[in-house]
Short mmCIF file of C-alpha atoms in Angstrom, two decimals:
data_model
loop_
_atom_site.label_atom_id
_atom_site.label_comp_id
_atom_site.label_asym_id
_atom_site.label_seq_id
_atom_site.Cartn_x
_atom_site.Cartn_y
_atom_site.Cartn_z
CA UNK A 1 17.99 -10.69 -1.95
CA UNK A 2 16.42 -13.24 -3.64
CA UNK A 3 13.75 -11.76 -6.30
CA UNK A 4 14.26 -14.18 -9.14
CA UNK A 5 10.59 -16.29 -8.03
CA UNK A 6 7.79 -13.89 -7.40
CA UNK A 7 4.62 -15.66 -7.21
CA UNK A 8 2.25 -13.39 -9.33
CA UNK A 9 -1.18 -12.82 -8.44
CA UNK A 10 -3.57 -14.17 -11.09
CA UNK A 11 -7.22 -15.32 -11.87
CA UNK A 12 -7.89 -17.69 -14.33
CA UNK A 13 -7.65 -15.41 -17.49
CA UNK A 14 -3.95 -14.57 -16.23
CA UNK A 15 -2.80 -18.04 -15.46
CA UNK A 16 -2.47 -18.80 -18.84
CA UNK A 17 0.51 -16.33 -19.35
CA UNK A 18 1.97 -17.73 -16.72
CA UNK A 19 2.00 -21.78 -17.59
CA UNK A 20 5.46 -23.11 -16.20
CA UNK A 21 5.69 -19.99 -13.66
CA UNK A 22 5.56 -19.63 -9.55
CA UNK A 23 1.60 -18.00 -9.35
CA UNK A 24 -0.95 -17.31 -6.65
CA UNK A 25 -4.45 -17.66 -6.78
CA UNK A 26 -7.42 -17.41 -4.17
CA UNK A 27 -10.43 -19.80 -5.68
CA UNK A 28 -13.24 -20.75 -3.76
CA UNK A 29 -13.74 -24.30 -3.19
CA UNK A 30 -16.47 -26.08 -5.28
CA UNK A 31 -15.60 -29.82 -4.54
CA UNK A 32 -12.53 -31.49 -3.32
CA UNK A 33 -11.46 -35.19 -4.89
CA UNK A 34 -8.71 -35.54 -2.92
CA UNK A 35 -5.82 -35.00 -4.44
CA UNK A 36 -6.82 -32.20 -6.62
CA UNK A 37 -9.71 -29.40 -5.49
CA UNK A 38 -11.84 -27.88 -8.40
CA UNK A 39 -13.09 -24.41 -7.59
CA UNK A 40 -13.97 -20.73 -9.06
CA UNK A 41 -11.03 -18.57 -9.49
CA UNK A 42 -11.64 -14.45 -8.69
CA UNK A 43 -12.89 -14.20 -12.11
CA UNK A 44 -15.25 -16.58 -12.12
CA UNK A 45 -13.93 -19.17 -14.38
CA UNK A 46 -13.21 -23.18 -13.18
CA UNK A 47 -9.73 -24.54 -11.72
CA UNK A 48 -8.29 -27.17 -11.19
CA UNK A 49 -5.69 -27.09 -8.09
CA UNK A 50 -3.46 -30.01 -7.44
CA UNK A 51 -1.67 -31.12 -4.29
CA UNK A 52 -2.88 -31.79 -0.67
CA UNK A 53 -4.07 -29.32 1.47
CA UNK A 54 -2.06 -29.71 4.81
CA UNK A 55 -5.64 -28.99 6.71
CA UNK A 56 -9.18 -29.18 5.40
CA UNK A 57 -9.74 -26.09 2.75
CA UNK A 58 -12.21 -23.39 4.04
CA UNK A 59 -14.58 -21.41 1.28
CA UNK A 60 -11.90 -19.63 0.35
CA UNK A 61 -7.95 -20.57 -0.35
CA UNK A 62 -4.91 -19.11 -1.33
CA UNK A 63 -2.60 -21.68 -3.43
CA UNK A 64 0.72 -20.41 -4.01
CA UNK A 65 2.16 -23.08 -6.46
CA UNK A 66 3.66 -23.46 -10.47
CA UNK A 67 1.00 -22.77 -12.80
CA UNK A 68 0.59 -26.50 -14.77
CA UNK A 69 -1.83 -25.49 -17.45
CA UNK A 70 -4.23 -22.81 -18.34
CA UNK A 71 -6.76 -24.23 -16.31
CA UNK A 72 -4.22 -25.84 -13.72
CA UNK A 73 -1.92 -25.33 -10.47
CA UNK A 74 0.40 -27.54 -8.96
CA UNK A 75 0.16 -25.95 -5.37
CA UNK A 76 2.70 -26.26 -2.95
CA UNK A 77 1.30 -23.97 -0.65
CA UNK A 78 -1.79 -23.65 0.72
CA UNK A 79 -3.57 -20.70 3.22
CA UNK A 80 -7.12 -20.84 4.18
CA UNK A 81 -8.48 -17.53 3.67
CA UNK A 82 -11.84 -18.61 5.43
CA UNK A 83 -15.50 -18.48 4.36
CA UNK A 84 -15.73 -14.84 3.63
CA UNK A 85 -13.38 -12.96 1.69
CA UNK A 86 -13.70 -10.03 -1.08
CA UNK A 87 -12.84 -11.82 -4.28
CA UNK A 88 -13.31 -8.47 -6.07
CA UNK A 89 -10.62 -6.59 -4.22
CA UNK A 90 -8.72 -9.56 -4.90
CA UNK A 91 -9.15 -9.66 -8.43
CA UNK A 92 -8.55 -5.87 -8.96
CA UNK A 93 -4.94 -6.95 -7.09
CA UNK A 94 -4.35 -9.60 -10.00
CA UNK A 95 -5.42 -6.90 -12.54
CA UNK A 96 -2.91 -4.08 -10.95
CA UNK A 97 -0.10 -6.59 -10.98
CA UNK A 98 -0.25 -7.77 -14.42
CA UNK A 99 -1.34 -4.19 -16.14
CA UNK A 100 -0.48 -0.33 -14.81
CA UNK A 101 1.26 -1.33 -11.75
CA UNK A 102 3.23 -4.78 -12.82
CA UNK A 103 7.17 -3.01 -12.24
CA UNK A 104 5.38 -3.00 -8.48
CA UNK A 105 5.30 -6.41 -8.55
CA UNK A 106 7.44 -8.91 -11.21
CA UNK B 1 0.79 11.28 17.30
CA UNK B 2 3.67 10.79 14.72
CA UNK B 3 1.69 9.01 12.22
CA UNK B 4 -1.22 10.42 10.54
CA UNK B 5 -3.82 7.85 11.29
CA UNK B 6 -6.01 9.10 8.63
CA UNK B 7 -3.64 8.49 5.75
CA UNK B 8 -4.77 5.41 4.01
CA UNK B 9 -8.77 5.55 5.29
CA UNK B 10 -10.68 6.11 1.87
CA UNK B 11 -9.28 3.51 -0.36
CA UNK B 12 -10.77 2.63 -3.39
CA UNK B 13 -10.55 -1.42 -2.43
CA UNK B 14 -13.25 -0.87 0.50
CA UNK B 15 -12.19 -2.92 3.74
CA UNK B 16 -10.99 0.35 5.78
CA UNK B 17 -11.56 -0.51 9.25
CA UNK B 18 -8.38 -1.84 10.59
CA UNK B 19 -6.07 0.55 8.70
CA UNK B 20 -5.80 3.44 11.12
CA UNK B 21 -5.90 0.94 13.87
CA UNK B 22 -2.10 0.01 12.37
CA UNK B 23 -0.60 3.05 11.50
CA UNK B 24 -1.74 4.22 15.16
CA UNK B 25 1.53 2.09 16.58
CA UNK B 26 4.02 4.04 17.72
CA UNK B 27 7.52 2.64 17.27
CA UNK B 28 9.92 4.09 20.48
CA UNK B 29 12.96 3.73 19.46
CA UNK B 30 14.27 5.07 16.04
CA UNK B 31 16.71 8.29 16.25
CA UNK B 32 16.35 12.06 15.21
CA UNK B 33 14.15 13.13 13.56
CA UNK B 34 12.87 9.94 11.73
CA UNK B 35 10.34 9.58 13.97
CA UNK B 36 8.20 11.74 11.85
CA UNK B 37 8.46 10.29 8.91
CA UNK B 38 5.60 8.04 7.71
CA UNK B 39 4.65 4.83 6.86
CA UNK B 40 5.37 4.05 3.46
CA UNK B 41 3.47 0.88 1.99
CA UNK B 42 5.53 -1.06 -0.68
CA UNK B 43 6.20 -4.01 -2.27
CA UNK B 44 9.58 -5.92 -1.27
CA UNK B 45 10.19 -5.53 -4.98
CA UNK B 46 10.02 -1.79 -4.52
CA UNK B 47 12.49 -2.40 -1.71
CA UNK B 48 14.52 -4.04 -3.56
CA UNK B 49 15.16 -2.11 -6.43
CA UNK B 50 14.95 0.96 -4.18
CA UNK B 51 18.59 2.91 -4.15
CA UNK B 52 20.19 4.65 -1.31
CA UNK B 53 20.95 8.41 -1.84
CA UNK B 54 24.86 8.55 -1.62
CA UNK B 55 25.40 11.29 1.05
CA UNK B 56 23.66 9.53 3.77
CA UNK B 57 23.52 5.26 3.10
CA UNK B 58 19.71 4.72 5.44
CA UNK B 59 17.95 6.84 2.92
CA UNK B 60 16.19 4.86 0.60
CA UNK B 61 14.44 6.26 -2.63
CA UNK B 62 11.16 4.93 -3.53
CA UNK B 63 8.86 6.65 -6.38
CA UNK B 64 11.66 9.06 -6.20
CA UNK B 65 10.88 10.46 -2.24
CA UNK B 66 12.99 9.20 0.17
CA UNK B 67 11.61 6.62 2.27
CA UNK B 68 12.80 5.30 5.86
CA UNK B 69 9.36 3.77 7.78
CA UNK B 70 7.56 1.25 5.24
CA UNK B 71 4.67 -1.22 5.72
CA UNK B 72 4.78 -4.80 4.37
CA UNK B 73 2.72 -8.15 3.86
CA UNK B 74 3.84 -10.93 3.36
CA UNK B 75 4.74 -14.77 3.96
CA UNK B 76 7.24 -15.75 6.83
CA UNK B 77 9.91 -17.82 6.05
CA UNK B 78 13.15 -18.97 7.80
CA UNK B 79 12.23 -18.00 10.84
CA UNK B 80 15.36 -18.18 13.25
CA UNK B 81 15.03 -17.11 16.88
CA UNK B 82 17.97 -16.22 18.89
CA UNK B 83 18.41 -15.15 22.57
CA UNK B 84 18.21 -11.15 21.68
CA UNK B 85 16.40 -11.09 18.19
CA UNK B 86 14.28 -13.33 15.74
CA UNK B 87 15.23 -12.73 11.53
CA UNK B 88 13.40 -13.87 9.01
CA UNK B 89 12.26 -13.51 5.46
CA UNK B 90 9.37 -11.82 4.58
CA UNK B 91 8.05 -13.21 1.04
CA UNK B 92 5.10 -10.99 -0.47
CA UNK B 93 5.00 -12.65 -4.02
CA UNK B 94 7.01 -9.80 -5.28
CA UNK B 95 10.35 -10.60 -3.79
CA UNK B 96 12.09 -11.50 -0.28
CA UNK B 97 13.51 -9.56 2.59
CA UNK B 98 15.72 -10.16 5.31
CA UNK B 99 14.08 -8.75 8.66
CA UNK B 100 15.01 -8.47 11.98
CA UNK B 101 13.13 -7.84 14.91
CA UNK B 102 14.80 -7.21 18.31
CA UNK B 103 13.60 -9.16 21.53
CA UNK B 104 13.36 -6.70 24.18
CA UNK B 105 10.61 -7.18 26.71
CA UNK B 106 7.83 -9.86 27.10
CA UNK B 107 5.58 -8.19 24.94
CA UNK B 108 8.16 -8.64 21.69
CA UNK B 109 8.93 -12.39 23.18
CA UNK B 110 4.89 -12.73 22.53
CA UNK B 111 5.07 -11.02 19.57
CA UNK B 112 7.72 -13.07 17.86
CA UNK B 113 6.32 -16.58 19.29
CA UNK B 114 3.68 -16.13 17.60
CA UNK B 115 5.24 -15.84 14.31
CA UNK B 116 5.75 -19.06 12.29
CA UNK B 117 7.03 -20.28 8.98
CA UNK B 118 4.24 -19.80 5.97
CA UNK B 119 2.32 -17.48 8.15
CA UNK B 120 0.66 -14.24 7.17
CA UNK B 121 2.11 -11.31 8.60
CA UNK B 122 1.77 -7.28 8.45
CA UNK B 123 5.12 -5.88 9.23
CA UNK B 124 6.20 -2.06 10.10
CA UNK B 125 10.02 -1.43 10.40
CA UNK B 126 12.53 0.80 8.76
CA UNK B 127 14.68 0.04 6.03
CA UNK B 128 18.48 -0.22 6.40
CA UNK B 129 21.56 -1.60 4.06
CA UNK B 130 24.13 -3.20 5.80
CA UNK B 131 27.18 -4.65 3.78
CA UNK B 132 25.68 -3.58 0.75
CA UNK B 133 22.24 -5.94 1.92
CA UNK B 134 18.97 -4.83 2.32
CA UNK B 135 17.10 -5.51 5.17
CA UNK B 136 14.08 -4.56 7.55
CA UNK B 137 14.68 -3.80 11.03
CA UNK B 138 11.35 -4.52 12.29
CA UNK B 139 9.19 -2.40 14.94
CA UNK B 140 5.87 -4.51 14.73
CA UNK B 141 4.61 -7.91 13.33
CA UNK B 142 0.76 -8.69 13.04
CA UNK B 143 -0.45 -12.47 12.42
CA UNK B 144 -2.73 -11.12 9.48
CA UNK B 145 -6.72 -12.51 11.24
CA UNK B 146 -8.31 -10.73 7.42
CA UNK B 147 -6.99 -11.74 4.54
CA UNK B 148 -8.78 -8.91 2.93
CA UNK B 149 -5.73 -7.20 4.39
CA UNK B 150 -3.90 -8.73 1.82
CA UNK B 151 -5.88 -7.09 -1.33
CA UNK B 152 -5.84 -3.58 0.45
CA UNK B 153 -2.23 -3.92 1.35
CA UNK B 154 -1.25 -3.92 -2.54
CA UNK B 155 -4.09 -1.26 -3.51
CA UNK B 156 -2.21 0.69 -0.80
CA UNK B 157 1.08 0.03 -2.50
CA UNK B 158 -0.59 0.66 -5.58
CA UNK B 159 -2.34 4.29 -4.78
CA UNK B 160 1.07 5.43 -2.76
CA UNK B 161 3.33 4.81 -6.20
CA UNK B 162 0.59 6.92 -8.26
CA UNK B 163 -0.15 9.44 -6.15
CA UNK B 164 3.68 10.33 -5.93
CA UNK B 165 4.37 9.66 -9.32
CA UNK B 166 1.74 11.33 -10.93
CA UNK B 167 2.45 14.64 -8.46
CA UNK B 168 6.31 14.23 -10.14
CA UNK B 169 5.32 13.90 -13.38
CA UNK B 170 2.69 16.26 -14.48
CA UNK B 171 4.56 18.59 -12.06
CA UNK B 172 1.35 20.44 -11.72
CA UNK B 173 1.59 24.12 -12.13
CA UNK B 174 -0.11 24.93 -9.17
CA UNK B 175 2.13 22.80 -6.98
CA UNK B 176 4.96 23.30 -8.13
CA UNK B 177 5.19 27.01 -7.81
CA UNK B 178 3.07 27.12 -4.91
CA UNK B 179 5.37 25.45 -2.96
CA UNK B 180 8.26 27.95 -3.54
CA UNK B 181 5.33 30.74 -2.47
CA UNK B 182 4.21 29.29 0.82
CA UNK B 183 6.40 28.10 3.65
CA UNK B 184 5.88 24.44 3.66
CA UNK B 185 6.33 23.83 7.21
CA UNK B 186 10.22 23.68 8.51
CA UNK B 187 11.68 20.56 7.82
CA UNK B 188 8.93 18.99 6.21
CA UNK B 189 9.77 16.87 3.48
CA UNK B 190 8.39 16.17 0.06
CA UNK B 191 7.28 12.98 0.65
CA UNK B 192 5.37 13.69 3.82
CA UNK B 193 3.28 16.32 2.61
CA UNK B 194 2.73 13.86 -0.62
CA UNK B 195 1.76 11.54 1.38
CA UNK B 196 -0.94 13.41 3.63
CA UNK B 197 -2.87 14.70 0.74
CA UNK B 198 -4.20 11.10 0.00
CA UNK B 199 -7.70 10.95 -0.40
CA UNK B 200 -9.99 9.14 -2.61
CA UNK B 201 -9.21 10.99 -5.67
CA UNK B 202 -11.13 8.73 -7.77
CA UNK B 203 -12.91 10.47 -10.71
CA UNK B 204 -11.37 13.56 -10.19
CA UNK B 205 -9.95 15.21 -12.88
CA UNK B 206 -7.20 17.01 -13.23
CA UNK B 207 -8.71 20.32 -12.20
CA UNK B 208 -10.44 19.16 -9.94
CA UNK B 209 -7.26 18.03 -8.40
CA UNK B 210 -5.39 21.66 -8.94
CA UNK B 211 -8.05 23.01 -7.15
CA UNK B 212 -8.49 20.60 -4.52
CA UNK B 213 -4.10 20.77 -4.06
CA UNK B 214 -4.92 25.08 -4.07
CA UNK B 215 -7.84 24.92 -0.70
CA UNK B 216 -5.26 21.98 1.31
CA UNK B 217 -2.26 24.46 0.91
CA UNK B 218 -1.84 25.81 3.94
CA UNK B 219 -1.94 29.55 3.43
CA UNK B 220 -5.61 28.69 2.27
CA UNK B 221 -6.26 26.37 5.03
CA UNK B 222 -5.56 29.37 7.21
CA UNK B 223 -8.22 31.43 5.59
CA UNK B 224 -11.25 31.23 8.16
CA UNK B 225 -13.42 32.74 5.46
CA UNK B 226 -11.86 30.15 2.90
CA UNK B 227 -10.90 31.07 -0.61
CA UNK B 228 -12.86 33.30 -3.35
CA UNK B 229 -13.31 31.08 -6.27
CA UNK B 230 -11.94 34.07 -8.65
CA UNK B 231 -8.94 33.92 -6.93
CA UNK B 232 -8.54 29.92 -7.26
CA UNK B 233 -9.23 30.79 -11.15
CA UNK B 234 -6.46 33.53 -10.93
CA UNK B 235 -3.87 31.22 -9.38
CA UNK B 236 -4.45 28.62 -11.49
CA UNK B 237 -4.72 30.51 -14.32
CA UNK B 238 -7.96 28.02 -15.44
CA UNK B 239 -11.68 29.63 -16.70
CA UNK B 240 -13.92 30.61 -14.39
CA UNK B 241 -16.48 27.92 -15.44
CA UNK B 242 -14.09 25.25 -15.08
CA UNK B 243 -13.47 26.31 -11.81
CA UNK B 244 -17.11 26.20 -10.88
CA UNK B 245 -17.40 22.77 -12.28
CA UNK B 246 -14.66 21.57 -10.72
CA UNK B 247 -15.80 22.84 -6.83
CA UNK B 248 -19.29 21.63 -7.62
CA UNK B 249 -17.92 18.21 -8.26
CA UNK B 250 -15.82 18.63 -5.39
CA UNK B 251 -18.20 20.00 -3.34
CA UNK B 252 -20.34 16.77 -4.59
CA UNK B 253 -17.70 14.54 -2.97
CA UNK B 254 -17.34 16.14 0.29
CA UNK B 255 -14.43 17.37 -0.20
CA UNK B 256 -14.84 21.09 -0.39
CA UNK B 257 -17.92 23.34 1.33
CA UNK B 258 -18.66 26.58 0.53
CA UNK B 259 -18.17 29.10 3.85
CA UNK B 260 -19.57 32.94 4.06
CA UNK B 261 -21.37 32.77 0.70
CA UNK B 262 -21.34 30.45 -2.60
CA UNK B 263 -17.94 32.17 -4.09
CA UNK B 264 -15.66 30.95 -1.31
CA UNK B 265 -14.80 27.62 0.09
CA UNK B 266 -12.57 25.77 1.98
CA UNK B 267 -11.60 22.10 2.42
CA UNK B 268 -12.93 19.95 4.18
CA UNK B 269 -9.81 18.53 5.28
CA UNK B 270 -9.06 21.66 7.73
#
């Protein structure tokens, strides 16, 4: 099957290893200018996401898109995750797949 | 019950509460006696790269036990619903997977109406290679409600790998030649008994570990009066004074209580 575009999980520290690459990201929404949603990734730095959210973003969203710069996403696809969600699990997810347990996931 | 419901309870992510609630389902169908195999967590990408053992093609290797039953997470895609089953793709970020899920009764037709493209979905099932294709023939799909679920899903995947590779690797003494010692029970495989001695082994070191792995054997489980810490020292072949440090950090986590006097204990997991 198809395994050649996993979507890794990152935070903002990780995105930048992965400009030009399929990511995922959960960021909690600061302030939305239509078009492109600025908000806090699981590490606690700014983002910038891009695209239109098919319904209004809750707290919390999941983008699944191409990382666009080290502080950007181009989303494609978006998942509210709701108001309350644990960012630190979440986090400690993006840390697992990119250190100890990355042959797990890319 | 044919899956231990306590498996995956104490994980280090937190958000516990629905897991046993999950592994509680019991599939019907399945044949011999895979029934009491567990639930593996994994990554597709595990799946994926997992290889089939050559004598009998629905054995799958993962971490180097042989898995059959696995749990997933992921993202539908491709959903495509026909009069007697529903297949689609299951995309966790890691990879994608062909599954199928048979439409038997009402209960599956509510099941799989419910599932939609780009949806979030837990799915148990077992694995099978057909035509040289990997695929999941699904028992259960749950729209997932807590995206926490998500997080702990991985930190299960996570734990599982480690656990069973570290119990390869370091081979550790005391396993390994306590299991030709003690009858493990019948036909009980590796990776089941692996696989029950989860617990939150967080900050346990090694010896702590041997001597935890020594009280859950079963000979010592089936000690009423427990085990005399001299004897754990013996086996082991570790000092004394280790061995005290070790139970009292144990003891400390509730994992281990001392029985008829402070020189034996047992585990708590009897």
């Amino acid at each position: 099957m198809d395994t050649s575009n996993p979507a890794v999980f990152v935070n903002a520290e990780l995105l930048r290893m992965y400009v030009g690459r399929r990511v995922r990201a959960v960021i909690q929404v600061l302030r939305n200018d239509g078009g492109s949603i600025v908000g806090k990734s699981t590490d606690e730095q700014q983002l910038v996401v891009k695209g239109h959210p098919s319904s209004p973003p809750t707290t919390f969203v999941e983008v699944i898109g191409v990382a666009d710069t080290n502080q950007s996403i181009n989303a494609e696809i978006w998942t509210n995750f709701g108001d309350n969600f644990d960012t630190a699990s979440y986090n400690t997810v993006c840390q697992l797949a990119n250190g100890d347990f990355k042959h797990l996931f890319i | 019950m044919m899956f231990e419901s306590s498996q995956f309870d104490s994980m280090p992510g937190g958000a516990t509460g629905f897991v046993s609630s999950q592994t509680a389902d019991p599939s019907p169908s399945s044949a011999k006696s895979r029934d009491n195999q567990p639930m593996y967590p994994v990554t597709v990408k595990q799946i994926i790269e997992a290889s089939t053992s050559a004598d009998d093609k629905s054995n799958f290797l993962i971490d180097g036990i042989s898995v059959y039953n696995v749990k997933l997470l992921g993202m539908v895609f491709d959903k495509s619903a026909r009069v007697t089953d529903v297949s689609f793709v299951i995309d966790d970020g890691t990879g994608r997977i062909s599954c199928n899920r048979w439409v038997n009764d009402s209960q599956d037709t509510q099941e799989v109406e419910e599932l939609t493209d780009e949806i979030y979905v837990r799915v148990h099932g077992h694995l099978k290679s057909s035509q040289g294709k990997k695929q999941v023939v699904v028992y259960a799909i749950r729209p997932v409600k807590d995206y926490n679920e998500i997080a702990n899903h991985f930190i299960e995947c996570a734990h599982a790998h480690s656990c069973n590779t570290r119990l390869q690797h370091n081979g550790s003494a005391s396993l390994a030649s306590t299991t030709v010692t003690t009858p493990n029970k019948a036909h009980q495989t590796i990776s089941s008994s692996q696989i029950s001695q989860e617990y939150n082994l967080d900050g346990l070191g090694s010896i702590d570990k041997m001597v935890l792995d020594y009280l859950q054997l079963p000979s010592s489980l089936a000690q009423e009066k427990g085990i005399h810490r001299n004897e754990i020292a013996q086996k082991l072949k570790v000092s004394q004074e280790k061995i005290i440090e070790a139970i009292e950090s144990l003891e400390s986590e509730g994992l281990v209580y001392s029985t008829i006097d402070e020189f034996h204990y047992k585990s708590t997991a009897s």
